[in-house]
Amino acid sequence: MTEQIHARPDISYGQYLGLDQLLSAQNPRSPEHDELLFIIIHQASELWLKLSIHELSAARSHIAQDDLGPAFKMIARVSRIQAQLIQSWDVLATMTPSDYALIRPHLGQSSGFQSHQYRMLEFLMGAKDPEMLRVHEGTPAHAALLTELAAPSLYDECVRLLARRGSPIAPEILARDLTKPHVAHASVTAAWSEVYRDPEAFWDLYDLAEKLVDLEFRFQQWRFAHLKTVERIIGFQRGTGGSSGATYLARALSNSFFPELFQVRTGL
């Protein structure tokens, strides 16, 4: 019997990756040398954000189904993605205030504050704030953000998992308004404390908790690096698009996605 040989798909590296579209998407609006750097850093960051949303959305679904193994890998992957995003600020910081001053007039009202993917990632991780939807009104992303605002966050699903495993989570936490940020609650702190006091008995929950801590740690490092890069380049000026610039970024650093996981450390 003659073995049939299946022809490989007729597709090149460039076609598979859509390189014609990708590499033609950088369109500087000024003749300044550093504008290409500015564009590429932000475009690359948006690609990493897209992958982060893809991974954490899937991780949330797995946790909701009590299937923690795949979720561990996905959350850990996003932590590594955050390391890439942190490094991107190091590259952007090679732009001096004088360099940026030459391209800033060409940015118009565009601002990273308008990144719907960044907002989607924050909502997914639990930093809910309906006020943040205003800037996206009238855009194609608004409906998706509105849906995510009302959905259980990654952490909400983790708290529900604790309840399914027998932890006495307060009913008001399980039935809370999902459009608002999670606020630390003693019943959730107590549940995580039980996990941390006996890791061997609750190994998968312990592993999940540490994956979440690592995720927040990396995310906050990214926020901090963003803040310091902004301070280095524009100081305390208002950002493009009307944002408060460094002031807004500094305020965000004080907000924890998973507050009880850090409270637990104090009580152990």
Short mmCIF file of N, CA and C in Angstrom, two decimals, residues 125-259:
data_model
loop_
_atom_site.label_atom_id
_atom_site.label_comp_id
_atom_site.label_asym_id
_atom_site.label_seq_id
_atom_site.Cartn_x
_atom_site.Cartn_y
_atom_site.Cartn_z
N MET A 125 -8.54 41.20 36.94
CA MET A 125 -7.84 40.90 38.19
C MET A 125 -8.58 41.42 39.42
N GLY A 126 -9.62 42.23 39.20
CA GLY A 126 -10.46 42.66 40.32
C GLY A 126 -10.45 44.14 40.64
N ALA A 127 -9.65 44.94 39.92
CA ALA A 127 -9.63 46.39 40.16
C ALA A 127 -10.79 47.03 39.41
N LYS A 128 -11.99 46.87 39.94
CA LYS A 128 -13.21 47.34 39.28
C LYS A 128 -13.46 48.82 39.64
N ASP A 129 -13.80 49.61 38.64
CA ASP A 129 -14.17 51.01 38.86
C ASP A 129 -15.00 51.46 37.67
N PRO A 130 -16.33 51.58 37.84
CA PRO A 130 -17.19 51.99 36.72
C PRO A 130 -16.79 53.33 36.10
N GLU A 131 -16.17 54.19 36.90
CA GLU A 131 -15.77 55.50 36.38
C GLU A 131 -14.75 55.36 35.24
N MET A 132 -13.98 54.29 35.25
CA MET A 132 -12.96 54.08 34.23
C MET A 132 -13.56 53.76 32.85
N LEU A 133 -14.87 53.53 32.81
CA LEU A 133 -15.52 53.24 31.53
C LEU A 133 -15.77 54.51 30.72
N ARG A 134 -15.77 55.65 31.38
CA ARG A 134 -16.15 56.88 30.70
C ARG A 134 -15.30 57.17 29.47
N VAL A 135 -14.01 56.97 29.61
CA VAL A 135 -13.10 57.28 28.51
C VAL A 135 -13.34 56.37 27.31
N HIS A 136 -14.02 55.24 27.53
CA HIS A 136 -14.24 54.27 26.45
C HIS A 136 -15.65 54.35 25.86
N GLU A 137 -16.47 55.27 26.34
CA GLU A 137 -17.82 55.40 25.81
C GLU A 137 -17.76 55.75 24.32
N GLY A 138 -18.59 55.06 23.55
CA GLY A 138 -18.61 55.32 22.11
C GLY A 138 -17.55 54.57 21.32
N THR A 139 -16.76 53.74 22.01
CA THR A 139 -15.73 52.96 21.32
C THR A 139 -16.19 51.50 21.20
N PRO A 140 -15.61 50.74 20.27
CA PRO A 140 -15.98 49.33 20.13
C PRO A 140 -15.70 48.50 21.39
N ALA A 141 -14.77 48.95 22.21
CA ALA A 141 -14.38 48.17 23.39
C ALA A 141 -15.34 48.35 24.56
N HIS A 142 -16.21 49.33 24.50
CA HIS A 142 -17.04 49.66 25.66
C HIS A 142 -17.90 48.50 26.11
N ALA A 143 -18.55 47.81 25.18
CA ALA A 143 -19.45 46.70 25.54
C ALA A 143 -18.70 45.58 26.23
N ALA A 144 -17.51 45.24 25.71
CA ALA A 144 -16.71 44.17 26.31
C ALA A 144 -16.26 44.56 27.73
N LEU A 145 -15.89 45.82 27.92
CA LEU A 145 -15.48 46.28 29.24
C LEU A 145 -16.65 46.26 30.21
N LEU A 146 -17.82 46.62 29.73
CA LEU A 146 -19.01 46.61 30.57
C LEU A 146 -19.34 45.18 31.03
N THR A 147 -19.18 44.25 30.12
CA THR A 147 -19.40 42.84 30.46
C THR A 147 -18.40 42.36 31.50
N GLU A 148 -17.12 42.72 31.30
CA GLU A 148 -16.08 42.30 32.25
C GLU A 148 -16.28 42.95 33.61
N LEU A 149 -16.76 44.18 33.62
CA LEU A 149 -17.00 44.88 34.88
C LEU A 149 -17.98 44.09 35.76
N ALA A 150 -18.99 43.48 35.13
CA ALA A 150 -20.04 42.77 35.87
C ALA A 150 -19.71 41.30 36.09
N ALA A 151 -18.59 40.82 35.56
CA ALA A 151 -18.24 39.41 35.68
C ALA A 151 -17.41 39.16 36.95
N PRO A 152 -17.43 37.93 37.47
CA PRO A 152 -16.53 37.61 38.59
C PRO A 152 -15.08 37.78 38.16
N SER A 153 -14.28 38.39 39.00
CA SER A 153 -12.86 38.54 38.69
C SER A 153 -12.13 37.23 38.93
N LEU A 154 -10.89 37.19 38.56
CA LEU A 154 -10.04 36.03 38.86
C LEU A 154 -10.07 35.73 40.36
N TYR A 155 -9.97 36.76 41.17
CA TYR A 155 -9.94 36.56 42.63
C TYR A 155 -11.31 36.15 43.16
N ASP A 156 -12.38 36.70 42.58
CA ASP A 156 -13.72 36.27 42.99
C ASP A 156 -13.86 34.75 42.83
N GLU A 157 -13.35 34.23 41.72
CA GLU A 157 -13.45 32.78 41.50
C GLU A 157 -12.59 32.01 42.51
N CYS A 158 -11.49 32.59 42.92
CA CYS A 158 -10.65 31.94 43.94
C CYS A 158 -11.37 31.91 45.29
N VAL A 159 -12.04 33.00 45.63
CA VAL A 159 -12.79 33.05 46.89
C VAL A 159 -13.96 32.06 46.84
N ARG A 160 -14.63 31.96 45.70
CA ARG A 160 -15.71 30.98 45.55
C ARG A 160 -15.17 29.56 45.68
N LEU A 161 -13.97 29.35 45.18
CA LEU A 161 -13.33 28.03 45.32
C LEU A 161 -13.10 27.70 46.79
N LEU A 162 -12.63 28.67 47.57
CA LEU A 162 -12.45 28.45 49.00
C LEU A 162 -13.76 28.04 49.66
N ALA A 163 -14.85 28.70 49.25
CA ALA A 163 -16.16 28.36 49.81
C ALA A 163 -16.58 26.95 49.43
N ARG A 164 -16.33 26.56 48.18
CA ARG A 164 -16.68 25.20 47.75
C ARG A 164 -15.86 24.15 48.49
N ARG A 165 -14.65 24.52 48.90
CA ARG A 165 -13.80 23.59 49.64
C ARG A 165 -14.14 23.54 51.13
N GLY A 166 -15.13 24.29 51.54
CA GLY A 166 -15.59 24.20 52.92
C GLY A 166 -15.25 25.38 53.81
N SER A 167 -14.55 26.38 53.30
CA SER A 167 -14.22 27.55 54.12
C SER A 167 -15.49 28.38 54.35
N PRO A 168 -15.72 28.85 55.58
CA PRO A 168 -16.94 29.62 55.89
C PRO A 168 -16.82 31.09 55.42
N ILE A 169 -16.87 31.27 54.12
CA ILE A 169 -16.82 32.63 53.56
C ILE A 169 -18.15 33.32 53.83
N ALA A 170 -18.11 34.55 54.28
CA ALA A 170 -19.33 35.29 54.60
C ALA A 170 -20.24 35.41 53.37
N PRO A 171 -21.55 35.20 53.56
CA PRO A 171 -22.50 35.25 52.43
C PRO A 171 -22.45 36.56 51.65
N GLU A 172 -22.22 37.67 52.37
CA GLU A 172 -22.20 38.96 51.66
C GLU A 172 -21.01 39.09 50.71
N ILE A 173 -19.96 38.32 50.95
CA ILE A 173 -18.82 38.33 50.03
C ILE A 173 -19.16 37.54 48.78
N LEU A 174 -19.82 36.41 48.95
CA LEU A 174 -20.18 35.57 47.80
C LEU A 174 -21.28 36.21 46.95
N ALA A 175 -22.06 37.10 47.56
CA ALA A 175 -23.16 37.73 46.82
C ALA A 175 -22.91 39.22 46.59
N ARG A 176 -21.66 39.63 46.65
CA ARG A 176 -21.35 41.07 46.56
C ARG A 176 -21.60 41.63 45.17
N ASP A 177 -21.63 42.95 45.07
CA ASP A 177 -21.77 43.65 43.79
C ASP A 177 -20.46 43.52 43.02
N LEU A 178 -20.47 42.77 41.93
CA LEU A 178 -19.24 42.47 41.20
C LEU A 178 -18.71 43.66 40.41
N THR A 179 -19.48 44.72 40.29
CA THR A 179 -19.00 45.89 39.56
C THR A 179 -18.12 46.78 40.44
N LYS A 180 -17.97 46.39 41.71
CA LYS A 180 -17.14 47.15 42.64
C LYS A 180 -15.91 46.32 43.03
N PRO A 181 -14.84 46.96 43.44
CA PRO A 181 -13.64 46.20 43.82
C PRO A 181 -13.88 45.37 45.08
N HIS A 182 -13.22 44.24 45.15
CA HIS A 182 -13.27 43.42 46.35
C HIS A 182 -12.60 44.17 47.50
N VAL A 183 -13.24 44.15 48.65
CA VAL A 183 -12.68 44.76 49.86
C VAL A 183 -12.33 43.64 50.82
N ALA A 184 -11.17 43.73 51.43
CA ALA A 184 -10.70 42.69 52.33
C ALA A 184 -11.75 42.37 53.40
N HIS A 185 -11.92 41.07 53.66
CA HIS A 185 -12.93 40.63 54.63
C HIS A 185 -12.30 39.58 55.54
N ALA A 186 -12.68 39.63 56.81
CA ALA A 186 -12.08 38.74 57.81
C ALA A 186 -12.30 37.27 57.47
N SER A 187 -13.46 36.92 56.88
CA SER A 187 -13.73 35.51 56.59
C SER A 187 -12.79 34.98 55.50
N VAL A 188 -12.43 35.84 54.55
CA VAL A 188 -11.50 35.43 53.50
C VAL A 188 -10.09 35.33 54.05
N THR A 189 -9.72 36.27 54.90
CA THR A 189 -8.40 36.21 55.55
C THR A 189 -8.27 34.93 56.38
N ALA A 190 -9.32 34.59 57.10
CA ALA A 190 -9.30 33.38 57.93
C ALA A 190 -9.15 32.13 57.07
N ALA A 191 -9.82 32.12 55.90
CA ALA A 191 -9.74 30.95 55.01
C ALA A 191 -8.32 30.78 54.48
N TRP A 192 -7.71 31.86 54.04
CA TRP A 192 -6.34 31.76 53.54
C TRP A 192 -5.37 31.44 54.68
N SER A 193 -5.65 31.93 55.89
CA SER A 193 -4.78 31.64 57.03
C SER A 193 -4.75 30.14 57.31
N GLU A 194 -5.92 29.50 57.18
CA GLU A 194 -5.98 28.05 57.39
C GLU A 194 -5.12 27.33 56.36
N VAL A 195 -5.15 27.80 55.12
CA VAL A 195 -4.34 27.21 54.06
C VAL A 195 -2.85 27.36 54.36
N TYR A 196 -2.44 28.55 54.79
CA TYR A 196 -1.03 28.81 55.03
C TYR A 196 -0.50 28.13 56.29
N ARG A 197 -1.38 27.82 57.22
CA ARG A 197 -0.92 27.15 58.44
C ARG A 197 -0.70 25.66 58.23
N ASP A 198 -1.28 25.12 57.17
CA ASP A 198 -1.10 23.69 56.89
C ASP A 198 -1.00 23.48 55.37
N PRO A 199 0.11 23.92 54.77
CA PRO A 199 0.25 23.84 53.31
C PRO A 199 0.09 22.42 52.76
N GLU A 200 0.58 21.43 53.49
CA GLU A 200 0.51 20.06 52.97
C GLU A 200 -0.93 19.58 52.83
N ALA A 201 -1.78 19.98 53.76
CA ALA A 201 -3.19 19.57 53.71
C ALA A 201 -3.97 20.31 52.62
N PHE A 202 -3.50 21.49 52.27
CA PHE A 202 -4.22 22.31 51.28
C PHE A 202 -3.26 22.71 50.15
N TRP A 203 -2.48 21.75 49.67
CA TRP A 203 -1.37 22.10 48.78
C TRP A 203 -1.79 22.85 47.54
N ASP A 204 -2.88 22.42 46.87
CA ASP A 204 -3.25 23.10 45.63
C ASP A 204 -3.74 24.52 45.90
N LEU A 205 -4.45 24.73 47.02
CA LEU A 205 -4.87 26.09 47.38
C LEU A 205 -3.67 26.95 47.77
N TYR A 206 -2.73 26.35 48.45
CA TYR A 206 -1.49 27.05 48.83
C TYR A 206 -0.72 27.47 47.58
N ASP A 207 -0.63 26.56 46.62
CA ASP A 207 0.07 26.85 45.37
C ASP A 207 -0.66 27.95 44.61
N LEU A 208 -1.99 27.89 44.59
CA LEU A 208 -2.77 28.94 43.93
C LEU A 208 -2.51 30.30 44.58
N ALA A 209 -2.52 30.33 45.92
CA ALA A 209 -2.28 31.58 46.63
C ALA A 209 -0.93 32.18 46.27
N GLU A 210 0.10 31.35 46.23
CA GLU A 210 1.44 31.85 45.90
C GLU A 210 1.54 32.31 44.45
N LYS A 211 0.81 31.65 43.56
CA LYS A 211 0.78 32.11 42.16
C LYS A 211 0.15 33.50 42.08
N LEU A 212 -0.91 33.71 42.87
CA LEU A 212 -1.57 35.02 42.87
C LEU A 212 -0.67 36.10 43.47
N VAL A 213 0.03 35.76 44.53
CA VAL A 213 0.95 36.72 45.15
C VAL A 213 2.04 37.12 44.16
N ASP A 214 2.57 36.15 43.45
CA ASP A 214 3.60 36.44 42.46
C ASP A 214 3.05 37.32 41.35
N LEU A 215 1.81 37.04 40.93
CA LEU A 215 1.17 37.85 39.88
C LEU A 215 1.03 39.29 40.33
N GLU A 216 0.54 39.50 41.55
CA GLU A 216 0.39 40.88 42.04
C GLU A 216 1.75 41.55 42.20
N PHE A 217 2.72 40.83 42.72
CA PHE A 217 4.06 41.38 42.91
C PHE A 217 4.61 41.90 41.59
N ARG A 218 4.49 41.10 40.53
CA ARG A 218 4.98 41.52 39.21
C ARG A 218 4.17 42.69 38.67
N PHE A 219 2.86 42.64 38.86
CA PHE A 219 2.01 43.72 38.35
C PHE A 219 2.37 45.05 39.02
N GLN A 220 2.60 44.99 40.34
CA GLN A 220 2.96 46.21 41.04
C GLN A 220 4.35 46.71 40.65
N GLN A 221 5.25 45.78 40.35
CA GLN A 221 6.56 46.19 39.83
C GLN A 221 6.40 46.92 38.50
N TRP A 222 5.51 46.42 37.68
CA TRP A 222 5.24 47.06 36.38
C TRP A 222 4.68 48.47 36.60
N ARG A 223 3.71 48.59 37.51
CA ARG A 223 3.14 49.91 37.82
C ARG A 223 4.23 50.86 38.32
N PHE A 224 5.09 50.34 39.21
CA PHE A 224 6.14 51.18 39.77
C PHE A 224 7.12 51.64 38.69
N ALA A 225 7.50 50.69 37.82
CA ALA A 225 8.42 51.05 36.74
C ALA A 225 7.79 52.07 35.80
N HIS A 226 6.47 51.93 35.56
CA HIS A 226 5.76 52.91 34.74
C HIS A 226 5.81 54.28 35.40
N LEU A 227 5.49 54.32 36.70
CA LEU A 227 5.52 55.58 37.44
C LEU A 227 6.88 56.25 37.34
N LYS A 228 7.95 55.50 37.59
CA LYS A 228 9.27 56.09 37.63
C LYS A 228 9.74 56.51 36.23
N THR A 229 9.28 55.78 35.21
CA THR A 229 9.63 56.19 33.84
C THR A 229 8.94 57.50 33.49
N VAL A 230 7.68 57.62 33.88
CA VAL A 230 6.94 58.87 33.64
C VAL A 230 7.60 60.03 34.38
N GLU A 231 7.94 59.80 35.66
CA GLU A 231 8.61 60.85 36.42
C GLU A 231 9.94 61.25 35.77
N ARG A 232 10.66 60.26 35.25
CA ARG A 232 11.97 60.51 34.65
C ARG A 232 11.85 61.34 33.37
N ILE A 233 10.77 61.12 32.62
CA ILE A 233 10.65 61.77 31.32
C ILE A 233 9.86 63.08 31.38
N ILE A 234 8.73 63.09 32.12
CA ILE A 234 7.91 64.32 32.14
C ILE A 234 7.73 64.89 33.54
N GLY A 235 8.38 64.29 34.53
CA GLY A 235 8.22 64.81 35.89
C GLY A 235 6.80 64.65 36.38
N PHE A 236 6.20 65.73 36.88
CA PHE A 236 4.84 65.66 37.44
C PHE A 236 3.86 66.47 36.59
N GLN A 237 4.16 66.61 35.30
CA GLN A 237 3.22 67.23 34.38
C GLN A 237 1.99 66.34 34.23
N ARG A 238 0.88 66.94 33.81
CA ARG A 238 -0.30 66.15 33.45
C ARG A 238 0.03 65.34 32.22
N GLY A 239 -0.57 64.15 32.13
CA GLY A 239 -0.34 63.29 30.98
C GLY A 239 -1.12 63.76 29.77
N THR A 240 -0.77 63.23 28.61
CA THR A 240 -1.56 63.51 27.41
C THR A 240 -2.94 62.91 27.62
N GLY A 241 -3.95 63.49 26.99
CA GLY A 241 -5.31 62.99 27.16
C GLY A 241 -5.97 63.47 28.44
N GLY A 242 -5.26 64.32 29.23
CA GLY A 242 -5.87 64.89 30.43
C GLY A 242 -5.68 64.08 31.70
N SER A 243 -4.96 62.95 31.65
CA SER A 243 -4.74 62.17 32.87
C SER A 243 -3.80 62.95 33.80
N SER A 244 -3.80 62.56 35.08
CA SER A 244 -2.96 63.27 36.04
C SER A 244 -1.52 62.79 36.05
N GLY A 245 -1.18 61.90 35.13
CA GLY A 245 0.20 61.47 34.97
C GLY A 245 0.69 60.68 36.17
N ALA A 246 1.86 61.08 36.70
CA ALA A 246 2.51 60.35 37.78
C ALA A 246 1.63 60.26 39.02
N THR A 247 0.80 61.28 39.26
CA THR A 247 -0.07 61.26 40.44
C THR A 247 -1.04 60.10 40.40
N TYR A 248 -1.65 59.88 39.24
CA TYR A 248 -2.58 58.75 39.08
C TYR A 248 -1.84 57.42 39.27
N LEU A 249 -0.67 57.30 38.68
CA LEU A 249 0.09 56.05 38.76
C LEU A 249 0.51 55.75 40.20
N ALA A 250 0.88 56.79 40.95
CA ALA A 250 1.29 56.59 42.35
C ALA A 250 0.10 56.13 43.19
N ARG A 251 -1.07 56.68 42.91
CA ARG A 251 -2.27 56.30 43.66
C ARG A 251 -2.62 54.83 43.42
N ALA A 252 -2.45 54.36 42.18
CA ALA A 252 -2.79 52.98 41.83
C ALA A 252 -1.91 51.98 42.59
N LEU A 253 -0.69 52.38 42.93
CA LEU A 253 0.23 51.48 43.63
C LEU A 253 -0.26 51.07 45.01
N SER A 254 -1.15 51.88 45.59
CA SER A 254 -1.62 51.58 46.94
C SER A 254 -2.78 50.58 46.94
N ASN A 255 -3.26 50.21 45.77
CA ASN A 255 -4.40 49.30 45.68
C ASN A 255 -3.94 47.86 45.45
N SER A 256 -4.40 46.96 46.29
CA SER A 256 -4.04 45.54 46.16
C SER A 256 -5.16 44.78 45.47
N PHE A 257 -4.80 43.88 44.59
CA PHE A 257 -5.78 43.03 43.92
C PHE A 257 -6.28 41.93 44.87
N PHE A 258 -5.37 41.39 45.68
CA PHE A 258 -5.68 40.23 46.52
C PHE A 258 -5.30 40.55 47.97
N PRO A 259 -6.02 41.48 48.61
CA PRO A 259 -5.55 42.03 49.90
C PRO A 259 -5.37 41.01 51.01
#
